[in-house]
Amino acid sequence: MSAQPARMNGLPHVVVVGNEKGGSGKTTIAMHLAVALQQAGQRVATIDLDGRQKSLTRYVENRRAWAARNNLPLVLPHHCTVARAEGSSAADNERAEFVAFDRILSEIQHEHDFVIIDTPPSDCYLTRLAHAMTDTLVTPLNDSFLDLDALARIDPVDFSVTGVSHYADMVREARRGRRLVDGVLIDWVVLPNRLTSIGAQNRRRMDRALAELSVMLSFRVAEGLTERLVYREYVARGLTALDEGSEPMPRARARRARQEVGNLLAALRLPMTDRGRNRAAMRAEWFKSRHKPLELDSLLLPSPA
């Protein structure tokens, strides 16, 4: 696979988590998707394109350190970071970042079923490149009209959609270019995320605006993640809501969070492989039996004459 939009069958399915608005929960979504897919037996690579903030990179590093410190069998994606180029020429910086991104993709293309890319909260060269090559675009959106502004202009009186905004324009252009290159229609899923109690009237207004936009921009709306402490309080340890048994938490809270992530994965309709499901089943059997003592009776007893 190359950092060009054209891709061939048999290569990883690319999931880009993107939104130019910061604080929408992109990294949380990316990490939970990666862990959920790995627990389903899929081979997953993650790429952090935010070479400045490196939120996903730190999340993975924390996870690796916590697993080693506590001897936990946590699944870990194959993680890569595209370093931020900081030369004096913008053109040279873009060229250097493209080369680094392309090298990473070339290294992981034949060894993984999914590549999950976390993008920076800005319109930059790498963000546009990732959007042009994605198969599934996931856009988390905070539960407010402030965040909806990244997608649409809203009438202040009746809250109808009056036009599309900068990020939606960029996605529309990326989809158009991809369709012309290889005929693929990028599946765009918008997630009302970090859901809070905004009132019944505002909820209806948001839902109506998203429904109108979904027709205008051809995206699907799926339910994101509720604003829960479980998604935030274990980041320093690299844990997710899916890591059962690795960290004590109230059972009801953990169960609700895991159900949310499971619903999200189902809503994305990602093409998981049967081979991966078999790997997940074998891993589950190993996990259940790893603390059992070896049965040596058959080895120690003499064989019959």
Short mmCIF file of C-alpha atoms in Angstrom, two decimals:
data_model
loop_
_atom_site.label_atom_id
_atom_site.label_comp_id
_atom_site.label_asym_id
_atom_site.label_seq_id
_atom_site.Cartn_x
_atom_site.Cartn_y
_atom_site.Cartn_z
CA MET A 1 0.00 0.00 0.00
CA SER A 2 1.19 3.49 -0.79
CA ALA A 3 0.18 6.90 0.44
CA GLN A 4 -1.55 7.34 -2.90
CA PRO A 5 -5.34 7.09 -3.04
CA ALA A 6 -5.29 4.07 -5.39
CA ARG A 7 -5.21 0.76 -3.47
CA MET A 8 -5.51 -2.91 -4.42
CA ASN A 9 -7.58 -5.76 -3.06
CA GLY A 10 -6.06 -7.72 -0.19
CA LEU A 11 -4.50 -4.72 1.52
CA PRO A 12 -5.53 -3.50 4.98
CA HIS A 13 -8.82 -1.72 5.50
CA VAL A 14 -7.98 1.86 6.45
CA VAL A 15 -9.99 3.58 9.18
CA VAL A 16 -9.32 7.30 9.62
CA VAL A 17 -10.59 9.04 12.74
CA GLY A 18 -10.84 12.67 11.71
CA ASN A 19 -12.28 16.01 12.70
CA GLU A 20 -10.62 19.42 12.57
CA LYS A 21 -12.28 20.35 15.86
CA GLY A 22 -10.10 19.47 18.84
CA GLY A 23 -11.41 17.68 21.92
CA SER A 24 -13.95 15.57 20.06
CA GLY A 25 -12.60 12.24 21.36
CA LYS A 26 -10.67 11.09 18.28
CA THR A 27 -7.85 9.41 20.19
CA THR A 28 -10.22 7.64 22.58
CA ILE A 29 -12.23 6.32 19.63
CA ALA A 30 -9.08 5.25 17.76
CA MET A 31 -7.65 3.36 20.72
CA HIS A 32 -10.89 1.61 21.60
CA LEU A 33 -11.42 0.57 17.99
CA ALA A 34 -7.87 -0.79 17.81
CA VAL A 35 -8.30 -2.83 21.00
CA ALA A 36 -11.78 -4.04 20.01
CA LEU A 37 -10.53 -5.23 16.63
CA GLN A 38 -7.52 -6.96 18.15
CA GLN A 39 -9.68 -8.70 20.71
CA ALA A 40 -11.73 -9.91 17.72
CA GLY A 41 -8.55 -11.48 16.34
CA GLN A 42 -7.79 -8.86 13.70
CA ARG A 43 -4.23 -7.73 13.03
CA VAL A 44 -4.17 -3.99 13.68
CA ALA A 45 -1.67 -1.23 13.05
CA THR A 46 -2.17 2.31 14.32
CA ILE A 47 -0.63 5.49 12.94
CA ASP A 48 -0.44 8.81 14.76
CA LEU A 49 -0.30 11.69 12.29
CA ASP A 50 -0.25 14.34 15.02
CA GLY A 51 3.51 14.63 15.32
CA ARG A 52 3.18 17.56 17.69
CA GLN A 53 0.67 16.37 20.30
CA LYS A 54 1.23 12.59 19.86
CA SER A 55 -1.80 11.70 21.99
CA LEU A 56 -2.30 8.23 20.49
CA THR A 57 1.43 7.52 20.68
CA ARG A 58 1.50 8.30 24.39
CA TYR A 59 -1.63 6.20 24.92
CA VAL A 60 0.05 3.17 23.31
CA GLU A 61 3.31 3.78 25.19
CA ASN A 62 1.42 3.96 28.50
CA ARG A 63 -0.35 0.71 27.64
CA ARG A 64 2.89 -1.07 26.80
CA ALA A 65 4.55 0.12 30.04
CA TRP A 66 1.56 -0.83 32.22
CA ALA A 67 1.34 -4.29 30.66
CA ALA A 68 5.06 -4.91 31.29
CA ARG A 69 4.94 -3.53 34.83
CA ASN A 70 1.99 -5.71 35.85
CA ASN A 71 2.63 -8.73 33.61
CA LEU A 72 -0.73 -8.25 31.88
CA PRO A 73 -1.55 -9.86 28.52
CA LEU A 74 -2.89 -6.64 27.02
CA VAL A 75 -3.26 -6.59 23.25
CA LEU A 76 -1.07 -3.97 21.62
CA PRO A 77 -1.36 -2.65 18.07
CA HIS A 78 1.68 -2.25 15.87
CA HIS A 79 2.07 1.49 16.36
CA CYS A 80 3.85 4.10 14.24
CA THR A 81 4.19 7.87 14.45
CA VAL A 82 4.86 10.23 11.57
CA ALA A 83 7.38 12.68 12.94
CA ARG A 84 6.62 16.33 12.43
CA ALA A 85 9.01 17.98 9.97
CA GLU A 86 10.18 21.37 11.18
CA GLY A 87 12.33 22.76 8.38
CA SER A 88 12.17 26.30 7.08
CA SER A 89 10.32 25.34 3.88
CA ALA A 90 6.68 24.23 4.01
CA ALA A 91 7.11 22.33 0.74
CA ASP A 92 10.16 20.48 2.08
CA ASN A 93 8.29 19.65 5.29
CA GLU A 94 5.36 18.21 3.38
CA ARG A 95 7.71 16.16 1.22
CA ALA A 96 9.53 14.76 4.27
CA GLU A 97 6.27 13.87 6.02
CA PHE A 98 4.93 12.21 2.88
CA VAL A 99 8.07 10.06 2.59
CA ALA A 100 7.80 9.03 6.25
CA PHE A 101 4.09 8.22 5.93
CA ASP A 102 4.61 6.26 2.72
CA ARG A 103 7.46 4.26 4.28
CA ILE A 104 5.29 3.30 7.25
CA LEU A 105 2.44 2.18 4.98
CA SER A 106 4.82 0.12 2.86
CA GLU A 107 6.17 -1.65 5.95
CA ILE A 108 2.78 -2.62 7.41
CA GLN A 109 0.70 -3.29 4.32
CA HIS A 110 1.02 -7.08 4.13
CA GLU A 111 0.96 -7.90 7.84
CA HIS A 112 -2.29 -6.32 9.04
CA ASP A 113 -6.02 -6.49 8.46
CA PHE A 114 -6.73 -2.92 9.61
CA VAL A 115 -4.85 0.35 9.79
CA ILE A 116 -6.32 2.95 12.14
CA ILE A 117 -5.10 6.52 11.63
CA ASP A 118 -5.53 9.25 14.24
CA THR A 119 -5.37 12.70 12.65
CA PRO A 120 -4.43 16.12 14.08
CA PRO A 121 -7.18 18.69 14.80
CA SER A 122 -6.15 20.89 11.90
CA ASP A 123 -6.26 21.10 8.13
CA CYS A 124 -2.79 20.00 7.06
CA TYR A 125 -1.18 18.02 4.27
CA LEU A 126 -1.12 14.69 6.14
CA THR A 127 -4.74 15.06 7.22
CA ARG A 128 -5.88 15.55 3.62
CA LEU A 129 -3.70 12.66 2.45
CA ALA A 130 -5.16 10.29 5.05
CA HIS A 131 -8.72 11.29 4.19
CA ALA A 132 -8.05 10.64 0.51
CA MET A 133 -6.92 7.05 1.14
CA THR A 134 -9.37 5.97 3.85
CA ASP A 135 -11.97 3.24 3.43
CA THR A 136 -13.98 4.17 6.53
CA LEU A 137 -13.95 7.71 7.88
CA VAL A 138 -15.07 8.10 11.50
CA THR A 139 -15.85 11.66 12.63
CA PRO A 140 -16.55 12.05 16.35
CA LEU A 141 -18.62 15.14 17.08
CA ASN A 142 -19.23 16.62 20.50
CA ASP A 143 -22.84 17.05 21.46
CA SER A 144 -23.12 20.78 20.75
CA PHE A 145 -23.80 23.24 17.96
CA LEU A 146 -20.30 24.63 18.52
CA ASP A 147 -18.82 21.37 17.31
CA LEU A 148 -21.42 20.95 14.59
CA ASP A 149 -19.99 24.16 13.12
CA ALA A 150 -17.11 22.11 11.67
CA LEU A 151 -19.65 20.41 9.40
CA ALA A 152 -22.40 22.94 8.76
CA ARG A 153 -23.73 26.45 9.03
CA ILE A 154 -26.92 26.53 11.11
CA ASP A 155 -29.73 29.06 10.93
CA PRO A 156 -29.99 30.77 14.35
CA VAL A 157 -33.79 30.92 14.26
CA ASP A 158 -35.07 27.55 13.06
CA PHE A 159 -31.74 25.64 13.36
CA SER A 160 -31.93 24.35 9.80
CA VAL A 161 -28.78 23.70 7.77
CA THR A 162 -27.87 26.66 5.56
CA GLY A 163 -24.56 25.39 4.19
CA VAL A 164 -21.56 23.13 4.73
CA SER A 165 -18.39 24.14 6.57
CA HIS A 166 -14.67 23.76 6.04
CA TYR A 167 -14.19 20.19 7.25
CA ALA A 168 -17.21 18.87 5.35
CA ASP A 169 -15.90 20.57 2.22
CA MET A 170 -12.54 18.88 2.66
CA VAL A 171 -14.13 15.45 3.13
CA ARG A 172 -16.38 15.96 0.12
CA GLU A 173 -13.36 16.80 -2.03
CA ALA A 174 -11.43 13.77 -0.73
CA ARG A 175 -14.34 11.46 -1.52
CA ARG A 176 -14.74 12.92 -4.98
CA GLY A 177 -11.03 12.42 -5.72
CA ARG A 178 -11.03 8.87 -4.42
CA ARG A 179 -14.08 7.97 -6.50
CA LEU A 180 -12.36 9.27 -9.65
CA VAL A 181 -9.15 7.34 -8.94
CA ASP A 182 -10.41 3.84 -8.09
CA GLY A 183 -14.20 3.98 -7.93
CA VAL A 184 -14.34 3.55 -4.13
CA LEU A 185 -16.97 5.47 -2.18
CA ILE A 186 -15.54 6.26 1.24
CA ASP A 187 -17.93 5.18 4.00
CA TRP A 188 -18.32 8.24 6.24
CA VAL A 189 -19.73 7.70 9.74
CA VAL A 190 -20.43 10.66 12.02
CA LEU A 191 -20.56 9.90 15.74
CA PRO A 192 -22.34 12.22 18.17
CA ASN A 193 -19.77 11.62 20.88
CA ARG A 194 -19.25 12.40 24.57
CA LEU A 195 -23.02 12.62 24.88
CA THR A 196 -24.33 14.75 27.72
CA SER A 197 -27.70 15.99 28.91
CA ILE A 198 -28.30 18.98 26.64
CA GLY A 199 -32.06 19.09 27.04
CA ALA A 200 -34.82 17.52 24.97
CA GLN A 201 -35.30 20.54 22.71
CA ASN A 202 -31.62 20.89 21.84
CA ARG A 203 -31.40 17.13 21.34
CA ARG A 204 -34.18 17.28 18.77
CA ARG A 205 -32.49 20.23 17.03
CA MET A 206 -29.15 18.42 16.87
CA ASP A 207 -30.74 15.21 15.63
CA ARG A 208 -32.71 17.09 12.97
CA ALA A 209 -29.62 18.97 11.76
CA LEU A 210 -27.56 15.77 11.57
CA ALA A 211 -30.32 13.98 9.70
CA GLU A 212 -30.49 16.83 7.19
CA LEU A 213 -26.72 16.87 6.81
CA SER A 214 -26.51 13.10 6.40
CA VAL A 215 -28.63 13.35 3.27
CA MET A 216 -26.75 16.39 1.97
CA LEU A 217 -23.28 14.91 2.56
CA SER A 218 -24.03 11.16 2.29
CA PHE A 219 -22.80 10.05 5.69
CA ARG A 220 -24.21 7.63 8.24
CA VAL A 221 -24.95 8.65 11.82
CA ALA A 222 -24.03 6.17 14.54
CA GLU A 223 -24.08 6.50 18.31
CA GLY A 224 -20.74 7.47 19.82
CA LEU A 225 -19.54 7.19 23.40
CA THR A 226 -21.17 8.74 26.42
CA GLU A 227 -19.13 11.09 28.59
CA ARG A 228 -17.85 8.53 31.11
CA LEU A 229 -14.95 8.62 33.53
CA VAL A 230 -13.93 5.14 32.43
CA TYR A 231 -12.84 6.54 29.05
CA ARG A 232 -10.61 9.17 30.64
CA GLU A 233 -9.33 8.03 34.00
CA TYR A 234 -7.18 5.12 32.78
CA VAL A 235 -5.41 6.85 29.89
CA ALA A 236 -2.27 7.31 31.98
CA ARG A 237 -2.10 3.52 32.25
CA GLY A 238 -3.00 2.96 28.62
CA LEU A 239 -6.12 1.01 29.53
CA THR A 240 -9.48 0.95 27.78
CA ALA A 241 -12.98 0.02 28.83
CA LEU A 242 -12.44 -3.33 27.10
CA ASP A 243 -9.56 -4.51 29.27
CA GLU A 244 -11.53 -6.79 31.54
CA GLY A 245 -9.68 -7.87 34.65
CA SER A 246 -6.75 -5.49 34.20
CA GLU A 247 -8.12 -2.75 36.43
CA PRO A 248 -10.84 -2.87 39.11
CA MET A 249 -13.91 -0.81 38.23
CA PRO A 250 -17.59 -1.04 39.10
CA ARG A 251 -19.11 -3.89 37.10
CA ALA A 252 -22.18 -1.98 35.95
CA ARG A 253 -20.10 0.95 34.71
CA ALA A 254 -17.65 -1.31 32.90
CA ARG A 255 -20.46 -3.33 31.35
CA ARG A 256 -22.20 -0.24 29.97
CA ALA A 257 -18.96 1.12 28.52
CA ARG A 258 -18.07 -2.19 26.88
CA GLN A 259 -21.55 -2.41 25.40
CA GLU A 260 -21.14 1.08 23.93
CA VAL A 261 -17.85 0.14 22.27
CA GLY A 262 -19.36 -3.09 20.98
CA ASN A 263 -22.31 -1.20 19.51
CA LEU A 264 -19.94 1.27 17.87
CA LEU A 265 -17.87 -1.50 16.27
CA ALA A 266 -21.02 -3.15 14.95
CA ALA A 267 -22.33 0.14 13.55
CA LEU A 268 -19.13 0.72 11.57
CA ARG A 269 -19.66 -2.57 9.65
CA LEU A 270 -15.95 -3.20 9.24
CA PRO A 271 -14.88 -6.21 7.13
CA MET A 272 -13.49 -8.52 9.82
CA THR A 273 -11.96 -11.77 8.59
CA ASP A 274 -12.87 -15.33 9.60
CA ARG A 275 -9.18 -16.05 10.11
CA GLY A 276 -9.12 -13.25 12.66
CA ARG A 277 -12.15 -14.64 14.47
CA ASN A 278 -10.37 -17.99 14.74
CA ARG A 279 -7.35 -16.23 16.20
CA ALA A 280 -9.62 -14.56 18.77
CA ALA A 281 -11.11 -17.92 19.77
CA MET A 282 -7.66 -19.48 20.22
CA ARG A 283 -6.49 -16.49 22.24
CA ALA A 284 -9.53 -16.78 24.51
CA GLU A 285 -8.77 -20.48 25.14
CA TRP A 286 -5.17 -19.64 25.94
CA PHE A 287 -6.22 -16.85 28.28
CA LYS A 288 -8.52 -19.18 30.24
CA SER A 289 -5.91 -21.92 30.58
CA ARG A 290 -2.70 -19.93 31.06
CA HIS A 291 -2.76 -20.23 34.88
CA LYS A 292 -3.66 -23.91 34.96
CA PRO A 293 -0.86 -26.29 36.03
CA LEU A 294 0.43 -28.70 33.43
CA GLU A 295 -1.16 -32.14 33.54
CA LEU A 296 1.80 -34.47 33.81
CA ASP A 297 0.08 -37.74 34.75
CA SER A 298 0.21 -39.09 31.22
CA LEU A 299 3.91 -38.29 31.04
CA LEU A 300 4.88 -39.81 34.40
CA LEU A 301 2.83 -42.99 34.42
CA PRO A 302 4.48 -45.98 32.75
CA SER A 303 2.97 -47.04 29.48
CA PRO A 304 1.04 -50.34 29.49
CA ALA A 305 3.01 -53.45 28.58
#
